[in-house]
Short mmCIF file of C-alpha atoms in Angstrom, two decimals:
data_model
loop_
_atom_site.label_atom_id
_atom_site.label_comp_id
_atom_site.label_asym_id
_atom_site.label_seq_id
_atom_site.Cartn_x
_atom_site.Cartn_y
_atom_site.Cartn_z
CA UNK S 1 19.90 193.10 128.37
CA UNK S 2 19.54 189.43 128.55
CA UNK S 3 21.37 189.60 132.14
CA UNK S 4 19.19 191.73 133.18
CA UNK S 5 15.82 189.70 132.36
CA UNK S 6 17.85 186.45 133.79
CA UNK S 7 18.08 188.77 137.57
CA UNK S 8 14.43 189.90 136.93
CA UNK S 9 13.32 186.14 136.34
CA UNK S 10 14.89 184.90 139.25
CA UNK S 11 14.15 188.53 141.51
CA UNK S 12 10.56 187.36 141.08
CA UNK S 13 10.76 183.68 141.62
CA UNK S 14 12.59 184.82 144.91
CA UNK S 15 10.24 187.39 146.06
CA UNK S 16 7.27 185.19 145.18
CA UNK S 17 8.20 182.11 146.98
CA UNK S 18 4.45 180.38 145.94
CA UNK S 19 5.31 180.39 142.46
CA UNK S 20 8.75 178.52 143.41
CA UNK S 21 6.70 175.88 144.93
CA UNK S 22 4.24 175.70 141.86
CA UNK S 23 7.16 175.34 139.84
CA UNK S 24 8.52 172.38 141.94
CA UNK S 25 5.34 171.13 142.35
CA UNK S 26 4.90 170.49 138.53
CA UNK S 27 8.51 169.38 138.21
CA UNK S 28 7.97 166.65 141.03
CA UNK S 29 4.63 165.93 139.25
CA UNK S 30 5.85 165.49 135.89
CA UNK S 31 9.03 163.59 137.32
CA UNK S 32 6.82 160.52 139.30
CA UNK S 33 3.75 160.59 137.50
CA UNK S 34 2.24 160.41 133.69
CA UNK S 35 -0.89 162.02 132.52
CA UNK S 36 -3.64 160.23 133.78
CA UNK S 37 -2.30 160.80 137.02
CA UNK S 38 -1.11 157.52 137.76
CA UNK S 39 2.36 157.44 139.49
CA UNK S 40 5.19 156.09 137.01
CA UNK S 41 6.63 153.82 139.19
CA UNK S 42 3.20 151.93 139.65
CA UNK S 43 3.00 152.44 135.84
CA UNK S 44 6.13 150.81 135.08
CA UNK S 45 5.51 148.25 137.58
CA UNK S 46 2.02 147.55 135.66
CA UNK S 47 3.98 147.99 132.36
CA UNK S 48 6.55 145.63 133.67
CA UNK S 49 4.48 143.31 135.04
CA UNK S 50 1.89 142.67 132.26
CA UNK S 51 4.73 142.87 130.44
CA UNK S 52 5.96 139.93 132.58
CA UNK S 53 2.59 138.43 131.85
CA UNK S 54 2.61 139.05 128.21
CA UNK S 55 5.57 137.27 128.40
CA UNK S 56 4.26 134.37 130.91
CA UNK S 57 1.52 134.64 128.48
CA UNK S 58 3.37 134.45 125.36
CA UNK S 59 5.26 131.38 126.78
CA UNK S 60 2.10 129.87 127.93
CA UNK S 61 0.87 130.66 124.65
CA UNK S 62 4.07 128.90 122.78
CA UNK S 63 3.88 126.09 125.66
CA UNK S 64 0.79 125.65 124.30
CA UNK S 65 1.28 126.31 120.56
CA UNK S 66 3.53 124.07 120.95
CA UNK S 67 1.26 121.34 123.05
CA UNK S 68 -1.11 122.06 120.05
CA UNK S 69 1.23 121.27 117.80
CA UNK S 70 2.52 118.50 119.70
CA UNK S 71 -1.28 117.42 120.32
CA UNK S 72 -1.40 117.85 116.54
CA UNK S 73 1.71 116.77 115.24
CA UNK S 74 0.80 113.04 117.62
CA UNK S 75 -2.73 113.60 116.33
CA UNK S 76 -1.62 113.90 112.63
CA UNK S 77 1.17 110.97 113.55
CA UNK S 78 -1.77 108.86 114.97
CA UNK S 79 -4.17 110.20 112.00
CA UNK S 80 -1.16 108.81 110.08
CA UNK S 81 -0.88 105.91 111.85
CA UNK S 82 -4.44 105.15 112.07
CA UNK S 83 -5.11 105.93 108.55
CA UNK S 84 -2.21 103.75 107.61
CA UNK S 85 -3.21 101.14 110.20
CA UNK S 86 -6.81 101.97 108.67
CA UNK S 87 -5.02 101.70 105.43
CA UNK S 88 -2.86 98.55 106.49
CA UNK S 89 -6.30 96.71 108.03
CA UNK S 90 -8.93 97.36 104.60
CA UNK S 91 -5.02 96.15 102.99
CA UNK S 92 -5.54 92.78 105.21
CA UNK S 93 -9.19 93.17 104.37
CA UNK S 94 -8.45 93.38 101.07
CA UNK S 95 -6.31 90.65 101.20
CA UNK S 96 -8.30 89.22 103.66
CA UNK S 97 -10.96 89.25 101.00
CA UNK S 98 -8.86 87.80 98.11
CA UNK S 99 -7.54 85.34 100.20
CA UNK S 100 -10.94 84.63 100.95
CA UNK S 101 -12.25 85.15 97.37
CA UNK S 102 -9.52 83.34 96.12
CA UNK S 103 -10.19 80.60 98.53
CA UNK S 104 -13.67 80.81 97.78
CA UNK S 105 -12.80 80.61 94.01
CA UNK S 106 -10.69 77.82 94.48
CA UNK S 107 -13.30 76.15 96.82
CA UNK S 108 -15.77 76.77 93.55
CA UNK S 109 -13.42 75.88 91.59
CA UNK S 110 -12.93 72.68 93.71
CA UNK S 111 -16.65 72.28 94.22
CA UNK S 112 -16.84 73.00 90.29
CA UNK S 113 -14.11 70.43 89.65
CA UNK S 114 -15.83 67.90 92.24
CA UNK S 115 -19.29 68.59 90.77
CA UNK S 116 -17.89 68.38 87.43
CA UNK S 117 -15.30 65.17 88.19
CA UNK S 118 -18.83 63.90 90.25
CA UNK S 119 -21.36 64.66 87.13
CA UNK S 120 -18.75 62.46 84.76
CA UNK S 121 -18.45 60.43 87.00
CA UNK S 122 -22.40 60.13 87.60
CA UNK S 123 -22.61 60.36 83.64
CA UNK S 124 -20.19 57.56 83.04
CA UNK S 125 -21.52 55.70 85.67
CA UNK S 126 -24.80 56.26 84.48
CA UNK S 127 -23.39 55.01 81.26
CA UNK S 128 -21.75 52.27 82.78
CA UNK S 129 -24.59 51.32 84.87
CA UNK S 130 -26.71 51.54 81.46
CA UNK S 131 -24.41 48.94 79.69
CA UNK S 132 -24.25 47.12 83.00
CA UNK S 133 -28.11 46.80 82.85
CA UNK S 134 -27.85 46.24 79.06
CA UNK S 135 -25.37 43.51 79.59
CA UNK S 136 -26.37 41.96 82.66
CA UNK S 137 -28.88 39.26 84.55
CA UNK S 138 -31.34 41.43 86.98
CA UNK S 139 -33.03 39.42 89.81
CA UNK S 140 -35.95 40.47 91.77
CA UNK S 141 -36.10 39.67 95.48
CA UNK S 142 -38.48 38.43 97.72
CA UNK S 143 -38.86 37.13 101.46
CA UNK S 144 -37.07 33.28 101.29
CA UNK S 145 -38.70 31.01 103.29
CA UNK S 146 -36.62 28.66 105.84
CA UNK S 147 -35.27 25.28 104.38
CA UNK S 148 -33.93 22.22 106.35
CA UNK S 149 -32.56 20.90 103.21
CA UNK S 150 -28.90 20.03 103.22
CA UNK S 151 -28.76 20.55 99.02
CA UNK S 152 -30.43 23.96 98.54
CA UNK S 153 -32.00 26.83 100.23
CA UNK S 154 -34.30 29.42 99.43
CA UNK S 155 -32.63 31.69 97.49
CA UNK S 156 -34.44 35.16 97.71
CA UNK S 157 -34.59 35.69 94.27
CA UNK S 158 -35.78 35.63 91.01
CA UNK S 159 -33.02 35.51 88.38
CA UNK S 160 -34.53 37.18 85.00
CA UNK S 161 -33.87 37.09 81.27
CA UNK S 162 -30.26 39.38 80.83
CA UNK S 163 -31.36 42.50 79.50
CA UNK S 164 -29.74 43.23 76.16
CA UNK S 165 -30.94 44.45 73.18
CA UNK S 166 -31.53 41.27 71.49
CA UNK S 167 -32.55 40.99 67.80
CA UNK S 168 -35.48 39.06 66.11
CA UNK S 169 -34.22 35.92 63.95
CA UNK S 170 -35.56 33.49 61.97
CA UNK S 171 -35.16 30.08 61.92
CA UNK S 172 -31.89 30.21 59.80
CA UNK S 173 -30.28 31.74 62.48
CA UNK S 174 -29.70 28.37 64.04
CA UNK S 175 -28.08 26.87 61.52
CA UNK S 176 -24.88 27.00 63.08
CA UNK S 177 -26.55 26.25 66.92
CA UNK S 178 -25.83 23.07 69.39
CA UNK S 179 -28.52 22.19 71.55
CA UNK S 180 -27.02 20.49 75.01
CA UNK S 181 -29.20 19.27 77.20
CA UNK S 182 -31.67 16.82 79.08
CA UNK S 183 -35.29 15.55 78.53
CA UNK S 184 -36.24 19.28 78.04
CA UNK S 185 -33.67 19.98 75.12
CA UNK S 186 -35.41 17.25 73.94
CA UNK S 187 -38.69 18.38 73.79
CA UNK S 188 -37.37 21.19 71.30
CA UNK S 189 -35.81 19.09 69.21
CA UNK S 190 -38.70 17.05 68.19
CA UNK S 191 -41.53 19.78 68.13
CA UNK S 192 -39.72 23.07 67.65
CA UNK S 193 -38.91 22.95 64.19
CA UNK S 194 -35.31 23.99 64.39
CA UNK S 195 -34.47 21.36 62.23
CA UNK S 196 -30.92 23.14 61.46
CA UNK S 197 -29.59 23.10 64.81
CA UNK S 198 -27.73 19.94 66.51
CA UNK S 199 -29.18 18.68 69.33
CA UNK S 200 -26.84 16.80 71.74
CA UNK S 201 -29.34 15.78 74.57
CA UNK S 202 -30.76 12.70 76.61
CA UNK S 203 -33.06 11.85 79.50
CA UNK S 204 -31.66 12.04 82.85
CA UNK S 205 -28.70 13.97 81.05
CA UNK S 206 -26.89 16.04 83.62
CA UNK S 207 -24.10 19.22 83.93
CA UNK S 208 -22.07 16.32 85.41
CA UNK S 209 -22.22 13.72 82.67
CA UNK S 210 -22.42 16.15 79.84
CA UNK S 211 -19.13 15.93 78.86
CA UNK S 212 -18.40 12.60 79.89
CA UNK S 213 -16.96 9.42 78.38
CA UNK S 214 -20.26 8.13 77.88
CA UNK S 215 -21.26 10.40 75.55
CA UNK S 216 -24.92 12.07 74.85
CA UNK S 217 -26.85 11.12 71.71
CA UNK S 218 -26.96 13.13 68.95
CA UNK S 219 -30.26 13.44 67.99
CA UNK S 220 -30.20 13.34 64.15
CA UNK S 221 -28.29 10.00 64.07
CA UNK S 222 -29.48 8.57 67.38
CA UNK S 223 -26.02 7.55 68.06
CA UNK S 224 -24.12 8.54 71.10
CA UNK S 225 -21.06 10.52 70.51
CA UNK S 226 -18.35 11.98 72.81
CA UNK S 227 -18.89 15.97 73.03
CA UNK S 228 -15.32 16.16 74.03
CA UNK S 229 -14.65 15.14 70.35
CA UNK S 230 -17.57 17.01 68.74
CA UNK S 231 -16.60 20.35 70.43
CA UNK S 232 -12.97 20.55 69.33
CA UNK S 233 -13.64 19.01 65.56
CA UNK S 234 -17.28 21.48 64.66
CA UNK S 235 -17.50 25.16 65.37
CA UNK S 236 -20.73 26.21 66.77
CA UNK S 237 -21.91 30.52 66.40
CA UNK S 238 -23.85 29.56 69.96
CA UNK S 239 -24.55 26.91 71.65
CA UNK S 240 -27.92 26.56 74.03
CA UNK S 241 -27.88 24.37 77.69
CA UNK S 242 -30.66 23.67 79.55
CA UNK S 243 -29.47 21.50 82.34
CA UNK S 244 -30.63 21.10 86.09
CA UNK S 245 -33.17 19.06 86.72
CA UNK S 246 -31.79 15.81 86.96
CA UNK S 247 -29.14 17.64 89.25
CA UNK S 248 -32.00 18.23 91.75
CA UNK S 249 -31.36 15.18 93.81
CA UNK S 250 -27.54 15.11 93.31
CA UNK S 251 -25.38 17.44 95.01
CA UNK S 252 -25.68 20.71 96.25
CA UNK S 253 -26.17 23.95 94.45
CA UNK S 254 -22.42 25.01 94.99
CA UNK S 255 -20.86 21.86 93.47
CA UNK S 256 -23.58 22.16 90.98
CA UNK S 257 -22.54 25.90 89.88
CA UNK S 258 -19.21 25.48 90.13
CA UNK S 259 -19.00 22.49 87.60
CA UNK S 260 -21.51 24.53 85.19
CA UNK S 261 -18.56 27.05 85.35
CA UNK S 262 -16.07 24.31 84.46
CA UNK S 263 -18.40 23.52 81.85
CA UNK S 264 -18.47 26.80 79.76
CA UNK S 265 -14.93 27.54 80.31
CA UNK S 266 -13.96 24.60 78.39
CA UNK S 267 -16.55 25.40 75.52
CA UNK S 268 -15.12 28.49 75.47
CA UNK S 269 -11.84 27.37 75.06
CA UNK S 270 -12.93 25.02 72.67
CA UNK S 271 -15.33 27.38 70.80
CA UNK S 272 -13.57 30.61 70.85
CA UNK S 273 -16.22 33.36 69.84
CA UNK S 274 -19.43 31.03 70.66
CA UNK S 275 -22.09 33.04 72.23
CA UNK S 276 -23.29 30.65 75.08
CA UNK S 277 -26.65 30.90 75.98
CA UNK S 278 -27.59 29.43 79.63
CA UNK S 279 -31.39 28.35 79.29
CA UNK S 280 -33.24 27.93 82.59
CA UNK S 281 -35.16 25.21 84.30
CA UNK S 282 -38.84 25.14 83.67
CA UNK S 283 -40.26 25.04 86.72
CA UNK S 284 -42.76 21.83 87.52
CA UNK S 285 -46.42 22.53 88.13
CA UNK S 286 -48.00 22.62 91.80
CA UNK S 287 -48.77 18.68 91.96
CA UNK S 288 -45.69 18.29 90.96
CA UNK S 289 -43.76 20.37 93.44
CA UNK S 290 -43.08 18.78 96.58
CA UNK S 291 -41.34 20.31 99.07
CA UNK S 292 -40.83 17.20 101.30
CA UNK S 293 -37.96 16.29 98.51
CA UNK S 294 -36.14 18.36 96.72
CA UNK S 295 -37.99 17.81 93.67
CA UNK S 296 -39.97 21.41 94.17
CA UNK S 297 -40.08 24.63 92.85
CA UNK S 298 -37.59 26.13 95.19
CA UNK S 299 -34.47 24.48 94.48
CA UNK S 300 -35.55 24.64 90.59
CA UNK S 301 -35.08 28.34 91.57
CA UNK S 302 -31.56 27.97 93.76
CA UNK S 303 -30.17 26.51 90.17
CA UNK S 304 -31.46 28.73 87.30
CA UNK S 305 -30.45 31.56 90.21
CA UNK S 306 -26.60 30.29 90.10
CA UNK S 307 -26.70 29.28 86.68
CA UNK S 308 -27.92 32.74 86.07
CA UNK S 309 -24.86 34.42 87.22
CA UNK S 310 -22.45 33.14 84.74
CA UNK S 311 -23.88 35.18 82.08
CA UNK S 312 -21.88 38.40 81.41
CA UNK S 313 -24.18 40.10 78.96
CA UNK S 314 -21.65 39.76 75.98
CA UNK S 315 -20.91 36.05 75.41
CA UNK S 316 -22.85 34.42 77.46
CA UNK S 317 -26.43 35.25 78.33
CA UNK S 318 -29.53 33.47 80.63
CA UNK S 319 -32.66 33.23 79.10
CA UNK S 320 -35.83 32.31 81.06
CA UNK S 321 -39.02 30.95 79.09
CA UNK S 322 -40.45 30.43 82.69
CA UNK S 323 -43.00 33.25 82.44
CA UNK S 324 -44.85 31.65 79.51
CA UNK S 325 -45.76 28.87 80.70
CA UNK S 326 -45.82 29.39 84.32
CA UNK S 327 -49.33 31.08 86.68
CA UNK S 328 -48.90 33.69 88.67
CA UNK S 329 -47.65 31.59 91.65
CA UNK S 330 -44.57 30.33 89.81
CA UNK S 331 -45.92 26.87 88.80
CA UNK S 332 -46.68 25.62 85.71
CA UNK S 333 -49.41 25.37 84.40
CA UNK S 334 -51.35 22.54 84.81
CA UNK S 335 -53.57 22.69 81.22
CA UNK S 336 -49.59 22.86 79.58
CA UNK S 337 -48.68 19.73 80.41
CA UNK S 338 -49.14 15.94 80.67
CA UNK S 339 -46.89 15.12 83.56
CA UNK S 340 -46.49 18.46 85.62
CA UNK S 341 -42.54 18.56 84.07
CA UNK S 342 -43.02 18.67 80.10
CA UNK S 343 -45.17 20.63 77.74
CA UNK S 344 -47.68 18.98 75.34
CA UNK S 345 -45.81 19.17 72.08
CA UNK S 346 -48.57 21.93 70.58
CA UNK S 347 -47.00 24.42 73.46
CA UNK S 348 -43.44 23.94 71.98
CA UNK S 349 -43.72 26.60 69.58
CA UNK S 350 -43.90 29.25 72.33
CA UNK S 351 -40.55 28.67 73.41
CA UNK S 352 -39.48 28.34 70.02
CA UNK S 353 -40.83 32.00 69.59
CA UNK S 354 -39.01 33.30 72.39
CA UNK S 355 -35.56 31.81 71.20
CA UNK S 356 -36.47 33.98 67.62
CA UNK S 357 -36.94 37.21 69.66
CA UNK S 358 -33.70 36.81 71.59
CA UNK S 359 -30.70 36.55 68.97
CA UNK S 360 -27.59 38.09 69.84
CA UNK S 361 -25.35 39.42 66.82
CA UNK S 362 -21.73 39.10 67.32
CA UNK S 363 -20.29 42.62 67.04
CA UNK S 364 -17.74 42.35 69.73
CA UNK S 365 -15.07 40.30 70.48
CA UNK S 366 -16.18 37.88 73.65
CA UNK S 367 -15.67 38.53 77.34
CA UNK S 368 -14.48 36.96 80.32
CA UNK S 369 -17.42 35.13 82.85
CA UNK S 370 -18.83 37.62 85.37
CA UNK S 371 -18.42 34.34 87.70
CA UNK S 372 -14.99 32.92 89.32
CA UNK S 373 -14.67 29.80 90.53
CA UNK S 374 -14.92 31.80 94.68
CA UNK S 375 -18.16 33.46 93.61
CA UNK S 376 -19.35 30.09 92.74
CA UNK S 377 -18.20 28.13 96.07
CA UNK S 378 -20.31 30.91 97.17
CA UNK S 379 -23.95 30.20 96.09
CA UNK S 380 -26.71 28.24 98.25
CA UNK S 381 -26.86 24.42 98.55
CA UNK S 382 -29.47 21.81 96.40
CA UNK S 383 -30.82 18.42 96.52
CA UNK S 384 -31.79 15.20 94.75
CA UNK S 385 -34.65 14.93 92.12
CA UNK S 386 -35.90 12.38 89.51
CA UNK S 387 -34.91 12.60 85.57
CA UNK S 388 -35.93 14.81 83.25
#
């Protein structure tokens, strides 16, 4: 039965040729092209080629992925890099900065150390210059006038009384005083009324002859006596000079200073722990003062000036009556005295006065002089002059 539906299948597809070709038709159809009509071939070759492309594509896309990743890998490398470069530079800023702070501390520190090592030294030198100024003669300048003396010159300066902080005294105080000195010293001794002290002093008495073989007079006996001798055998708490005047007109100011030097020395050596006090010239009065000798004002000045710079503020000290009895020009006053060189006794008193307000109390041991025997080659030249 089958057989025979097989020959009647195949009777009809014979005798009906147009369904043959509809049947090959579709077969052919189905064989080159899909669905949608489009042949396979072109299909396949679309398939294959964006399949190509996909692939192109995917390989462009990796290429790239991996240039991205590249990019990003460098990126993150040179993020890395920068941020440790970043990292390593605020590192040398920091240390930069340390360096700098610690340069800057030390620099403070420095500046802290100089300030400080500057403020002591300021301090002390403040203190120094203090007991420099406590222990020391002060001289106020002026304009010196030209000289065409050969013995002095003008010496530009006003030596004044050593600053210290003296203390008052009484007339006891002197018990144990020497008085050296010329016509002056003299003066004292007869209208003062320091009747304890010992007064070694003469007219015309000089720094020169002072401790010379002939001797000065000793005023309570009236007999001349050979300092040499009294100076090694008595011990003197201070001894007072007033000498100068008569060493005007001899000399020069150098030879004159430097021999005043000798002089202390030796009473020092003599006298050890005697405060010295270096009294200065009075100056004369304007009749007196003559400046075509050298009897004047001006080489008065040249002397108390040098004689002023051997005091050293702890054993030996200047002290200058000059302002009491001088006017405001430097000369003495005229209504003070009887020859334009020596007070009337009455004004004696005065100067004793200023000898009670300028005791020194020995609390120290002595010093050495502030003057050398150079320093003293050093000082201006003087002249001649009369006695005093």
């Amino acid at each position: 039965m089958n057989g025979n539906k097989m020959r009647t299948f195949l009777e009809i597809i014979y005798n009906c040729p147009f369904i043959l070709l509809v049947i090959f038709t579709s077969i052919a159809f189905s064989l080159f092209f899909d669905e949608s009509g489009v042949r396979k071939n072109e299909h396949n070759m679309a398939v294959s080629q964006m399949m190509e492309d996909g692939v192109n594509a995917g390989a462009e896309a990796e290429s790239l992925l991996k240039k991205s990743g590249m990019l990003l890998e460098k990126n993150q490398n040179n993020g890395d890099e920068g941020g440790e470069k970043a990292e390593g530079t605020a590192a040398q800023e920091e240390k930069t900065n340390q360096n700098a702070g610690a340069r800057k501390e030390k620099n403070d520190k420095k500046k802290d150390d100089s300030e400080q090592k500057a403020d002591i030294e300021k301090n002390g030198n403040a203190g120094k210059t203090r007991e420099t100024e406590k222990r020391a003669t002060e001289f106020v300048e002026y304009e010196p006038i030209a000289t065409n003396s050969r013995y002095y010159s003008d010496a530009g300066k006003v030596a004044l009384t050593t600053v210290y902080d003296y203390v008052k005294e009484n007339e006891s105080y002197f018990n144990d005083a020497a008085f050296l000195g010329d016509s002056r010293t003299l003066g004292i001794s007869d209208y003062a009324g320091l009747s304890g002290a010992d007064f070694f002093c003469d007219n015309g008495m000089t720094i020169y002859k002072l401790l010379g073989d002939d001797g000065v007079t000793y005023q309570k006996t009236g007999e001349k006596v050979d300092m040499k001798e009294i100076l090694q055998e008595k011990h003197y708490g201070k001894i007072y000079i007033m000498l100068g005047m008569n060493e005007l007109g001899y000399g020069d100011t150098p030879m004159y200073l430097k021999q005043y030097l000798k002089v202390i020395r030796q009473i020092q050596e003599w006298q050890p722990g005697v405060i010295i006090y270096v009294m200065a010239n009075l100056h004369v009065s304007q009749e007196k003062n003559n400046m075509e000798t050298e009897f004047n004002n001006i080489n008065i000045n040249d002397k108390n000036v040098a004689s002023a710079r051997l005091a050293n503020g702890r054993d030996v000290f200047y002290l200058d009556c000059n302002p009491l009895f001088t006017d405001e020009e430097g000369y003495l006053q005229a209504e003070l005295t009887f020859d334009g060189v020596h007070l009337y006794a009455q004004h004696y008193d005065k100067w004793r006065d200023f000898l009670f307000e300028h005791g020194v109390e020995k609390d120290e041991q002595p010093g050495s002089l502030a003057e050398t025997d150079g320093q003293a080659e050093g000082v201006t030249k003087t002249g001649e002059s009369g006695d005093s």
